[in-house]
XYZ file of C-alpha atoms in Angstrom:
692
model
C 19.982 -21.828 -7.599
C 22.974 -19.877 -8.805
C 24.813 -22.984 -10.044
C 24.968 -23.572 -13.768
C 25.020 -20.038 -15.125
C 27.482 -17.202 -15.340
C 26.972 -13.715 -13.986
C 26.222 -11.012 -16.489
C 29.028 -8.842 -17.741
C 29.505 -6.015 -20.163
C 30.993 -8.424 -22.752
C 28.000 -10.737 -22.858
C 25.618 -7.811 -22.941
C 27.394 -6.139 -25.817
C 27.688 -9.356 -27.852
C 24.014 -10.007 -27.406
C 23.206 -6.512 -28.559
C 25.343 -6.895 -31.675
C 23.591 -10.120 -32.631
C 20.174 -8.590 -32.192
C 21.127 -5.499 -34.151
C 21.534 -7.581 -37.327
C 17.830 -8.360 -37.282
C 16.651 -4.857 -36.450
C 14.607 -3.033 -39.051
C 15.451 0.437 -40.264
C 13.957 3.356 -38.329
C 10.338 4.038 -39.220
C 8.846 7.461 -39.870
C 7.497 9.030 -36.691
C 4.183 9.879 -38.357
C 3.236 6.259 -39.023
C -0.456 6.199 -38.093
C -1.302 2.484 -37.909
C 0.148 -0.997 -37.713
C -1.296 -3.849 -39.737
C -0.977 -7.432 -38.581
C -2.796 -10.468 -39.941
C -5.392 -8.302 -41.592
C -6.189 -6.357 -38.415
C -5.559 -2.646 -37.987
C -4.322 -1.302 -34.660
C -3.796 2.251 -33.589
C -0.119 3.109 -33.493
C 0.963 2.879 -29.838
C 1.883 5.986 -27.875
C 4.167 4.330 -25.375
C 1.632 4.593 -22.563
C -1.209 2.316 -23.556
C -1.945 -0.468 -25.987
C 1.405 -2.217 -25.426
C 2.180 -5.620 -23.966
C 5.266 -7.710 -23.263
C 5.294 -11.480 -23.581
C 6.090 -12.962 -20.195
C 7.820 -15.934 -21.858
C 10.025 -14.589 -24.631
C 10.003 -10.879 -23.750
C 8.628 -9.786 -27.118
C 6.971 -6.330 -27.166
C 3.872 -5.823 -29.287
C 0.387 -4.383 -29.586
C -1.727 -5.683 -26.719
C -4.718 -6.553 -28.901
C -2.534 -8.860 -31.016
C -1.469 -10.943 -28.021
C -2.848 -14.328 -27.055
C -5.405 -15.133 -24.331
C -7.809 -12.883 -22.479
C -5.102 -11.632 -20.151
C -2.794 -10.739 -23.085
C 0.232 -12.171 -21.285
C 1.742 -14.118 -24.188
C 2.443 -13.429 -27.846
C 1.486 -16.947 -29.003
C 0.090 -20.304 -27.916
C 3.624 -21.722 -27.790
C 4.755 -19.114 -25.271
C 1.665 -19.697 -23.195
C 2.365 -23.419 -22.947
C 6.107 -23.007 -22.500
C 5.593 -20.613 -19.646
C 4.238 -23.371 -17.422
C 6.807 -25.960 -18.516
C 10.235 -26.705 -17.086
C 11.871 -24.609 -19.822
C 10.584 -21.401 -18.223
C 13.506 -20.987 -15.843
C 16.186 -21.673 -18.434
C 14.614 -19.326 -20.965
C 14.378 -16.428 -18.512
C 17.907 -16.947 -17.232
C 19.297 -17.033 -20.760
C 17.510 -13.830 -21.689
C 18.631 -11.967 -18.564
C 22.231 -13.117 -19.000
C 22.329 -11.865 -22.563
C 22.847 -15.331 -24.066
C 21.542 -16.107 -27.573
C 17.930 -17.251 -27.421
C 16.932 -20.781 -28.273
C 15.908 -21.720 -31.793
C 12.314 -21.656 -30.749
C 12.686 -18.213 -29.287
C 14.314 -16.919 -32.466
C 11.409 -18.167 -34.532
C 9.005 -16.415 -32.209
C 10.980 -13.199 -32.537
C 10.847 -13.284 -36.323
C 7.169 -14.097 -36.657
C 5.291 -10.829 -36.103
C 6.596 -7.662 -37.708
C 4.185 -5.817 -35.432
C 6.524 -6.466 -32.500
C 9.379 -4.552 -34.102
C 7.095 -1.764 -35.211
C 5.607 -1.529 -31.758
C 9.013 -1.579 -30.116
C 10.127 1.308 -32.292
C 6.931 3.180 -31.507
C 7.458 2.639 -27.813
C 11.035 3.865 -28.128
C 9.927 7.038 -29.928
C 7.175 7.649 -27.386
C 9.644 7.168 -24.539
C 11.926 9.805 -26.033
C 9.005 12.193 -26.383
C 7.900 11.570 -22.799
C 11.427 12.163 -21.565
C 11.563 15.404 -23.508
C 8.273 16.529 -21.970
C 9.495 15.600 -18.518
C 12.677 17.561 -18.979
C 10.749 20.529 -20.286
C 8.577 20.542 -17.177
C 11.607 20.789 -14.924
C 12.527 24.322 -13.947
C 15.190 26.058 -15.975
C 17.516 25.933 -12.989
C 17.289 22.135 -12.737
C 16.167 22.117 -9.133
C 16.368 18.809 -7.264
C 14.939 18.403 -3.779
C 17.391 15.611 -3.036
C 20.477 17.650 -3.895
C 19.046 20.693 -2.130
C 18.443 18.798 1.106
C 21.689 16.820 1.021
C 23.945 19.767 0.299
C 22.461 21.870 3.103
C 21.490 19.184 5.638
C 17.894 20.398 5.610
C 14.955 18.572 7.141
C 11.495 18.407 5.620
C 8.085 18.502 7.266
C 6.595 14.994 7.626
C 3.712 13.999 5.368
C 1.534 13.533 8.459
C 1.588 17.327 8.978
C -0.534 17.792 5.846
C -3.910 16.164 6.435
C -5.298 17.422 3.117
C -2.435 15.977 1.042
C -2.400 12.449 -0.430
C -1.658 9.890 2.311
C -1.662 12.698 4.874
C -4.080 10.862 7.156
C -2.658 7.385 6.604
C 1.095 7.788 6.282
C 1.533 5.474 9.243
C 4.966 4.525 10.549
C 6.949 4.919 7.346
C 10.386 5.966 8.507
C 14.074 5.243 8.181
C 15.224 1.600 7.783
C 11.985 0.540 6.093
C 12.796 -1.866 3.223
C 11.208 -1.633 -0.207
C 11.649 -3.127 -3.662
C 12.796 -0.665 -6.307
C 14.171 -0.813 -9.878
C 17.854 -1.722 -10.032
C 19.596 1.014 -12.020
C 23.063 -0.441 -11.450
C 22.537 -3.139 -14.012
C 23.298 -3.606 -17.718
C 20.443 -5.998 -18.429
C 18.029 -4.945 -21.188
C 14.923 -5.470 -19.066
C 13.756 -3.779 -15.892
C 14.835 -5.689 -12.819
C 14.439 -4.929 -9.133
C 16.414 -5.035 -5.929
C 15.742 -4.285 -2.286
C 16.706 -0.939 -0.781
C 16.414 0.636 2.642
C 15.287 4.159 3.511
C 18.230 6.218 4.763
C 16.419 9.554 5.100
C 12.876 10.827 4.581
C 11.968 14.241 3.192
C 8.228 14.489 2.704
C 7.259 11.994 0.019
C 10.902 11.666 -1.048
C 13.270 9.110 0.424
C 17.011 8.650 0.191
C 17.545 4.956 -0.583
C 20.503 2.588 -0.421
C 20.598 -0.821 -2.068
C 21.021 -3.846 0.165
C 24.613 -5.033 0.092
C 26.204 -1.575 0.101
C 26.242 -1.306 3.910
C 28.116 1.964 4.650
C 28.882 2.729 1.011
C 26.802 5.753 -0.086
C 28.200 5.981 -3.625
C 24.961 4.808 -5.258
C 22.442 6.316 -2.838
C 19.541 7.883 -4.684
C 16.347 9.831 -4.036
C 12.914 8.732 -5.170
C 9.261 9.435 -4.428
C 7.867 6.769 -2.090
C 4.434 7.085 -3.682
C 5.812 6.416 -7.165
C 4.565 3.536 -9.287
C 7.904 1.675 -9.145
C 8.032 1.474 -5.344
C 6.741 -1.765 -3.810
C 6.770 -3.624 -0.478
C 9.094 -6.558 0.010
C 7.419 -9.597 -1.525
C 5.914 -7.781 -4.495
C 8.398 -9.255 -6.942
C 7.593 -12.750 -5.707
C 3.887 -12.177 -6.222
C 4.400 -10.528 -9.618
C 7.040 -12.852 -11.037
C 9.625 -10.093 -11.299
C 13.338 -10.895 -10.967
C 15.531 -9.594 -8.167
C 19.040 -8.813 -9.425
C 21.891 -7.620 -7.179
C 23.521 -4.328 -8.262
C 26.526 -4.829 -10.535
C 28.836 -2.951 -8.139
C 28.380 -5.510 -5.356
C 27.314 -8.612 -7.269
C 30.549 -10.464 -6.391
C 30.433 -9.465 -2.737
C 28.365 -12.479 -1.700
C 28.110 -15.961 -3.132
C 24.708 -16.688 -1.631
C 22.448 -13.661 -2.008
C 19.383 -15.557 -0.852
C 20.912 -16.298 2.504
C 22.098 -12.694 2.745
C 18.611 -11.313 2.150
C 16.978 -13.757 4.546
C 19.362 -12.599 7.255
C 18.969 -8.892 6.449
C 15.204 -8.834 6.011
C 14.058 -11.044 8.856
C 12.280 -8.737 11.300
C 12.643 -5.705 9.055
C 9.761 -3.346 8.248
C 8.303 -2.844 4.814
C 5.366 -0.993 3.267
C 1.807 -2.257 3.802
C 0.657 -4.580 0.996
C -2.076 -2.169 -0.095
C 0.127 0.944 0.055
C -0.067 1.696 -3.688
C -3.829 1.232 -3.595
C -4.158 3.738 -0.772
C -1.986 6.209 -2.662
C -4.264 5.887 -5.669
C -7.409 6.276 -3.551
C -6.072 9.351 -1.774
C -5.501 11.028 -5.131
C -9.129 10.776 -6.245
C -10.961 14.088 -5.972
C -14.729 14.743 -6.012
C -14.482 18.076 -7.820
C -14.769 17.691 -11.579
C -14.515 20.050 -14.558
C -17.689 21.978 -15.431
C -18.816 22.236 -11.804
C -20.070 25.710 -10.821
C -19.058 27.361 -7.543
C -19.132 30.746 -5.863
C -15.641 32.140 -5.362
C -14.220 35.443 -4.147
C -13.974 38.146 -6.807
C -10.267 38.812 -7.149
C -10.946 42.388 -8.252
C -13.279 43.199 -5.367
C -12.629 41.218 -2.223
C -15.956 42.137 -0.695
C -18.035 40.051 -3.095
C -18.208 36.640 -4.749
C -18.798 35.558 -8.320
C -19.766 32.375 -10.124
C -16.876 30.389 -11.547
C -16.537 27.050 -13.301
C -13.981 24.357 -12.506
C -11.668 24.184 -15.511
C -9.194 21.588 -14.226
C -8.200 19.705 -11.061
C -4.551 18.966 -10.240
C -3.790 17.276 -6.946
C -6.936 18.754 -5.394
C -6.099 22.260 -6.607
C -8.771 23.861 -8.770
C -8.322 26.193 -11.689
C -11.530 28.218 -11.655
C -12.584 30.326 -14.610
C -15.053 33.126 -13.929
C -18.276 32.353 -15.753
C -18.316 35.609 -17.695
C -14.817 35.106 -19.116
C -15.304 34.645 -22.834
C -11.720 33.644 -23.602
C -11.459 31.595 -20.378
C -8.326 33.427 -19.237
C -9.889 35.212 -16.252
C -9.092 32.506 -13.727
C -8.348 31.889 -10.074
C -6.445 29.040 -8.398
C -7.293 27.556 -4.995
C -7.516 24.219 -3.221
C -10.800 22.348 -3.041
C -10.663 22.735 0.770
C -10.152 26.480 0.483
C -12.499 28.727 2.486
C -12.725 30.968 -0.589
C -15.099 28.707 -2.520
C -18.719 27.917 -1.695
C -21.786 26.280 -3.161
C -24.116 28.236 -5.400
C -26.440 30.314 -3.211
C -24.038 30.652 -0.284
C -23.678 34.438 -0.582
C -27.404 34.988 -0.546
C -27.873 32.688 2.452
C -25.503 34.642 4.736
C -25.969 38.158 3.331
C -22.623 38.396 1.524
C -22.278 40.672 -1.501
C -22.501 38.856 -4.818
C -21.895 39.895 -8.404
C -24.710 38.669 -10.602
C -23.607 37.051 -13.815
C -24.616 38.521 -17.137
C -25.167 34.965 -18.300
C -28.830 34.248 -17.623
C -28.694 30.581 -18.616
C -26.244 27.879 -17.638
C -23.932 26.790 -20.382
C -24.366 23.256 -21.643
C -22.577 20.736 -19.472
C -22.161 23.068 -16.483
C -23.821 22.049 -13.240
C -23.869 23.262 -9.646
C -21.446 21.577 -7.273
C -23.243 19.572 -4.553
C -23.109 21.568 -1.283
C -21.806 18.626 0.753
C -18.466 18.735 -1.085
C -17.492 22.047 0.502
C -15.814 22.538 3.838
C -18.297 23.253 6.595
C -17.299 25.767 9.231
C -17.841 25.303 12.917
C -21.287 26.287 14.125
C -21.359 29.272 16.467
C -23.954 30.790 18.763
C -24.588 34.414 17.815
C -27.504 34.878 20.193
C -25.383 35.780 23.204
C -22.297 37.951 23.406
C -21.016 38.284 19.870
C -18.943 40.395 17.515
C -20.387 43.810 16.680
C -19.708 46.354 13.994
C -16.911 48.736 14.894
C -15.054 46.344 17.203
C -11.291 46.344 16.850
C -9.056 43.324 16.372
C -5.856 42.201 14.656
C -5.958 40.395 11.316
C -3.663 39.081 8.607
C -3.878 41.477 5.696
C -5.078 39.428 2.688
C -3.385 41.928 0.373
C -0.050 41.655 2.152
C 0.208 38.341 3.928
C 3.509 39.180 5.603
C 1.773 41.615 7.936
C -0.740 41.473 10.761
C -2.630 44.756 10.905
C -4.996 46.810 13.012
C -8.466 45.963 11.729
C -12.151 46.680 12.299
C -15.292 44.574 12.003
C -17.348 46.350 9.346
C -20.327 44.035 9.063
C -21.659 40.956 10.866
C -23.095 38.313 8.531
C -25.024 35.128 9.249
C -23.516 31.774 10.246
C -20.587 33.421 12.040
C -19.073 35.262 9.082
C -17.594 38.755 9.452
C -16.621 41.470 6.980
C -13.341 43.049 8.085
C -11.413 46.088 6.904
C -7.792 47.152 7.481
C -7.664 50.478 9.340
C -6.218 53.341 7.319
C -6.277 51.474 4.021
C -9.941 50.905 3.272
C -11.654 51.887 0.057
C -14.451 54.399 0.388
C -16.984 51.943 -1.013
C -15.742 49.027 1.099
C -14.655 47.086 -1.979
C -11.591 45.755 -0.167
C -13.364 44.438 2.894
C -12.773 40.744 3.221
C -14.721 37.889 4.751
C -13.370 35.820 7.639
C -15.296 33.364 9.764
C -15.355 33.995 13.504
C -13.358 30.791 14.039
C -10.755 31.704 11.419
C -7.143 31.381 12.628
C -6.318 34.520 10.632
C -7.974 36.950 13.068
C -6.702 37.690 16.574
C -7.772 39.650 19.629
C -6.205 42.964 20.547
C -2.742 42.375 22.020
C -1.949 39.126 20.201
C 1.066 40.554 18.363
C 2.460 42.230 21.455
C 2.375 39.132 23.642
C 3.887 36.984 20.883
C 6.514 39.542 19.842
C 5.149 40.017 16.338
C 5.382 43.432 14.721
C 1.883 44.883 14.399
C 1.326 47.111 11.368
C -0.451 50.305 12.524
C -3.021 52.149 10.399
C -1.590 54.094 7.485
C -0.941 57.674 8.479
C -1.011 56.975 12.201
C 1.862 59.014 13.637
C 1.693 58.320 17.348
C 4.407 55.674 17.497
C 5.137 53.220 18.938
C 1.570 52.046 18.480
C -0.362 51.429 21.701
C -3.753 49.761 21.614
C -4.980 51.567 24.733
C -4.305 54.970 23.215
C -5.747 54.018 19.835
C -8.988 52.675 21.276
C -9.424 55.831 23.348
C -8.692 58.121 20.386
C -11.106 56.311 18.054
C -13.787 55.705 20.662
C -13.749 52.013 19.893
C -13.814 48.808 21.901
C -11.826 45.626 21.431
C -13.569 42.425 20.419
C -13.858 40.081 23.431
C -10.992 37.604 23.654
C -13.293 34.682 24.400
C -14.914 34.931 20.952
C -11.725 34.000 19.108
C -10.529 30.541 18.161
C -7.862 29.374 20.613
C -7.543 25.754 19.457
C -3.942 24.769 18.770
C -3.543 21.328 17.169
C -0.445 19.215 17.593
C 0.589 19.993 14.042
C 4.153 18.636 14.091
C 5.869 21.537 12.321
C 9.273 22.741 13.525
C 11.310 25.821 12.666
C 13.588 25.154 9.698
C 11.442 22.485 8.076
C 11.203 22.535 4.288
C 7.978 22.215 2.355
C 6.222 23.268 -0.830
C 3.940 26.285 -0.389
C 1.558 28.245 -2.563
C 2.554 31.854 -3.145
C -0.774 33.295 -2.084
C 0.029 36.536 -3.880
C 0.332 34.463 -7.084
C -1.726 31.387 -6.185
C -0.963 29.375 -9.287
C 2.691 29.157 -8.194
C 3.971 26.595 -5.703
C 7.442 27.338 -4.392
C 10.252 25.881 -2.307
C 9.685 27.256 1.194
C 10.797 27.096 4.826
C 9.016 27.426 8.177
C 10.833 30.272 9.948
C 8.529 30.975 12.917
C 5.809 29.120 14.768
C 3.369 31.008 16.952
C 1.018 28.346 18.275
C -0.859 27.359 15.109
C 0.431 30.252 13.014
C 3.381 29.563 10.677
C 5.702 32.100 9.101
C 6.486 30.781 5.596
C 9.631 32.028 3.864
C 10.147 31.479 0.143
C 13.712 30.321 -0.360
C 15.836 32.789 -2.284
C 13.501 35.744 -1.677
C 13.626 38.581 0.822
C 11.706 38.376 4.083
C 9.179 40.945 2.900
C 7.730 38.182 0.709
C 7.098 35.947 3.735
C 3.530 34.943 4.500
C 1.639 34.089 7.675
C -0.245 30.840 7.130
C -2.265 28.542 9.357
C -0.701 25.180 10.178
C -3.668 23.387 8.590
C -3.848 25.534 5.489
C -4.567 23.555 2.293
C -1.944 25.721 0.567
C 0.964 23.890 2.221
C 2.290 20.593 0.860
C 4.988 18.038 1.670
C 8.261 17.934 -0.205
C 7.644 15.935 -3.394
C 3.963 16.889 -3.760
C 4.531 18.649 -7.081
C 6.389 15.668 -8.481
C 3.668 13.295 -7.299
C 0.795 15.283 -8.800
C 2.541 16.644 -11.886
C 2.409 20.271 -10.738
C 5.334 22.555 -11.616
C 7.495 23.524 -8.651
C 9.146 26.950 -8.575
C 12.788 26.652 -7.418
C 14.482 29.123 -5.056
C 15.102 32.489 -6.705
C 18.628 33.183 -7.862
C 20.586 36.233 -6.751
C 20.291 37.836 -10.201
C 16.512 37.409 -10.148
C 16.226 39.152 -6.808
C 18.488 42.013 -7.835
C 16.576 42.667 -11.052
C 13.321 42.865 -9.108
C 14.744 45.009 -6.329
C 16.069 47.623 -8.730
C 12.674 48.218 -10.292
C 10.939 48.691 -6.941
C 13.395 50.895 -5.021
C 11.680 54.165 -5.927
C 8.270 52.828 -4.914
C 9.693 51.540 -1.667
C 11.243 54.906 -0.787
C 7.958 56.670 -1.400
C 6.198 54.594 1.258
C 5.938 55.551 4.861
C 8.488 53.771 6.989
C 5.788 52.880 9.460
C 3.518 51.280 6.891
C 4.754 47.937 5.646
C 2.003 47.651 3.138
C 1.882 46.389 -0.370
C 4.270 43.757 -1.563
C 6.677 44.121 -4.418
C 5.905 42.256 -7.584
C 7.475 38.817 -7.563
C 9.473 37.747 -10.568
C 7.365 35.650 -12.932
C 8.801 32.296 -14.001
C 9.883 31.741 -17.582
C 6.911 31.327 -19.860
C 4.450 32.807 -17.361
C 2.451 35.953 -17.955
C 0.876 37.952 -15.167
C -2.863 38.391 -15.078
C -3.906 42.027 -15.126
C -6.253 43.131 -12.398
C -8.580 46.048 -12.385
C -7.676 48.850 -10.051
C -9.306 49.083 -6.668
C -10.415 52.628 -5.779
C -9.037 53.757 -2.460
C -9.737 56.551 -0.036
C -7.491 59.479 -0.809
C -6.722 58.177 -4.280
C -4.423 55.375 -3.065
C -4.618 52.206 -5.120
C -4.921 48.989 -3.159
C -4.531 45.741 -5.053
C -3.572 42.209 -4.188
C 0.129 42.983 -4.170
C 0.465 46.725 -4.504
C 0.743 46.094 -8.233
C -2.274 45.880 -10.486
C -0.762 43.054 -12.557
C -0.619 40.302 -10.002
C -2.944 37.385 -9.522
C -4.864 37.630 -6.232
C -4.347 35.510 -3.137
C -6.715 33.613 -0.957
C -7.718 35.851 1.921
C -8.528 33.707 4.890
C -8.027 30.235 6.257
C -10.681 28.267 8.082
C -9.774 26.064 11.025
C -8.543 22.983 9.270
C -9.860 20.553 11.818
C -13.355 21.782 11.014
C -12.760 21.619 7.290
C -11.346 18.143 7.458
C -14.261 16.815 9.449
C -16.663 18.197 6.890
C -14.666 17.265 3.832
C -11.886 14.724 4.309
C -9.637 13.858 1.362
C -11.896 11.854 -0.955
C -11.609 8.079 -1.047
C -9.105 8.044 1.783
C -10.090 5.878 4.713
C -9.541 7.755 7.945
C -9.393 4.422 9.758
C -6.539 3.176 7.578
C -3.436 3.403 9.723
C -0.912 1.242 7.892
C 1.272 -0.444 10.435
C 4.383 -1.418 8.580
C 4.544 -5.039 7.607
C 7.141 -7.104 9.454
C 9.084 -9.565 7.347
C 9.354 -12.973 9.046
C 11.814 -15.776 8.424
C 9.100 -18.183 7.325
C 7.717 -15.625 4.919
C 11.137 -15.004 3.434
C 11.716 -18.685 2.936
C 8.332 -19.041 1.324
C 8.616 -15.963 -0.901
C 12.352 -15.781 -1.574
C 13.434 -19.389 -1.871
C 10.690 -20.705 -4.102
C 12.358 -20.766 -7.499
C 9.121 -20.906 -9.422
C 7.628 -17.856 -7.744
C 10.665 -15.714 -7.096
C 13.915 -15.411 -8.998
C 17.171 -14.142 -7.546
C 19.306 -13.447 -10.560
C 22.903 -12.393 -10.264
C 23.670 -9.698 -12.775
C 25.662 -6.894 -13.650
C 14.435 30.798 17.616
C 11.438 32.084 18.951
C 9.528 30.659 21.915
C 7.479 28.423 19.692
C 4.419 26.520 20.788
C 2.886 23.344 19.443
C 0.176 22.653 21.950
C -2.821 24.183 23.590
C -2.025 27.371 25.405
C -3.462 30.667 26.481
C -1.676 33.208 24.338
C -3.677 36.393 24.710
C -3.078 39.270 27.069
C -5.717 41.235 28.876
C -6.710 44.595 27.516
C -5.263 47.496 29.432
C -7.851 49.276 31.590
């Protein structure tokens, strides 16, 4: 199949370009609104839609001006020629940079719309590239470079059941073969080649083209869920050419035989992989839906908010009374902080009535079945009571686990909890956790797991002893058997990298590392920041994502903080830090805002003794989510939409017969030669008995 034509080279490519440049039209103004062709008016293309490429001659034009219902050809001649014997010669000539045939030249000169459309597509591509570059952080962070230079490992996608493909990632691993665009090629059109996965990091994979063997000079990172990633055989089915990389094109004389030998018995992606990716990124929450969400100014109550936007399952909620729509709150659709309209009233939770007596046009209540349902509990027997003591993650300082008290018992297993020594007189900073929440623990949890327990503010009898404190306060500890002891086989390991929401600024997603694992509890460290910014998070929290999630969904990722950023923030907070009690590791310092971001001002929270207590110790920070429901319960009630739980893609095995059928059929497939701690990850009893 390779006989009768020369391999592409820089000389042939350049000569072809010079010939084509003589026929190019002068640049058109970027504000050209329309294109006229044969009396028809078409909207000027934006580079994303409305364009088509002739599969015969390669001409680019407005889709509506193309021939046939499928819009595959620019004219009747191309349509007929495509099925004739001249198809192969025409495609080979175009890919090799040779001058087109006389017939092809005539076709190129016929419609001016093609040149106009090509210019429009070029301009739109430049604009899209500019937007893409602008979205990248100012420090040019790259996950691939970050992982390679430090030999990091990333948490597997299967650890994140709420993320796209989290429940159906299957056996995708190293040595899986895929078809990807060939960037080591001087041809004017997009061509593909086969690459193997060298290393996986979340959704990202380090790839190496077939034929390079142990040569890593052209290894590259890409997102496996991207639109240009396909299983072996896709090019054959789609009529796309496979072109060996220019660097190794002379290494073998028979590339077909090489690929048959290399790919026989190899694993590739499931045929419907891209379809499953698309399905797993469909979300049932839509803009204009109304929900009840925690009031970020008063943790003890909820308010009505409206879904403003949905990005990768994360919701930007705008409080209904916000006239300028800037009073917002970010959380995931699986978050335990959002509920259906009427939830607060049904369980006896405090609720702020809206001043808006009538729904705004277009707004509608979210169906209750879309929300995560918590595990049902039996409150008729022995149950939590007001005044019982326990340990809880402080929602206003997620790096600490504090001495806490049950202040009120609600219906359906919900509890109102306050942090001892730091509660507001009116209870405005009480927060709601469910009895099965993995963010509350029995007395003694921190001691047995060697976690520093934060004592009540002002408590001077140190080191803190639960037995003494219970006797002094006349309190009792909540029974151990009432707490959630389920520990899933989550798969996380110390040192794994991931992308995590900064719950003290929940619109930000940052580069992070798992630094401790206590059964199902993870200690998340934000790379580049001090440990006091760390956060305790449940292993099934919807605020954790695989490496590459931001790139996949279009969300902006915050890179690790630089040394200068940390120093500038530390200097401004030294005086405040000195004024605090050494025993109380309370409110967090204000995290540096990224370029172009403005903090949202919060109203002050009145505190006992005149001490202000806000979401970060600073009244200008956006609030965090406050509790995390057991994810196995949430997932059962609300699995990722449109994702089949039964879909377990076993990787497709490439057989010799299939390769011969798909790779050696010249009409269907073209091979064109061109230029720590004691960590636990299983069920265990991890509570100690209360001292007598």
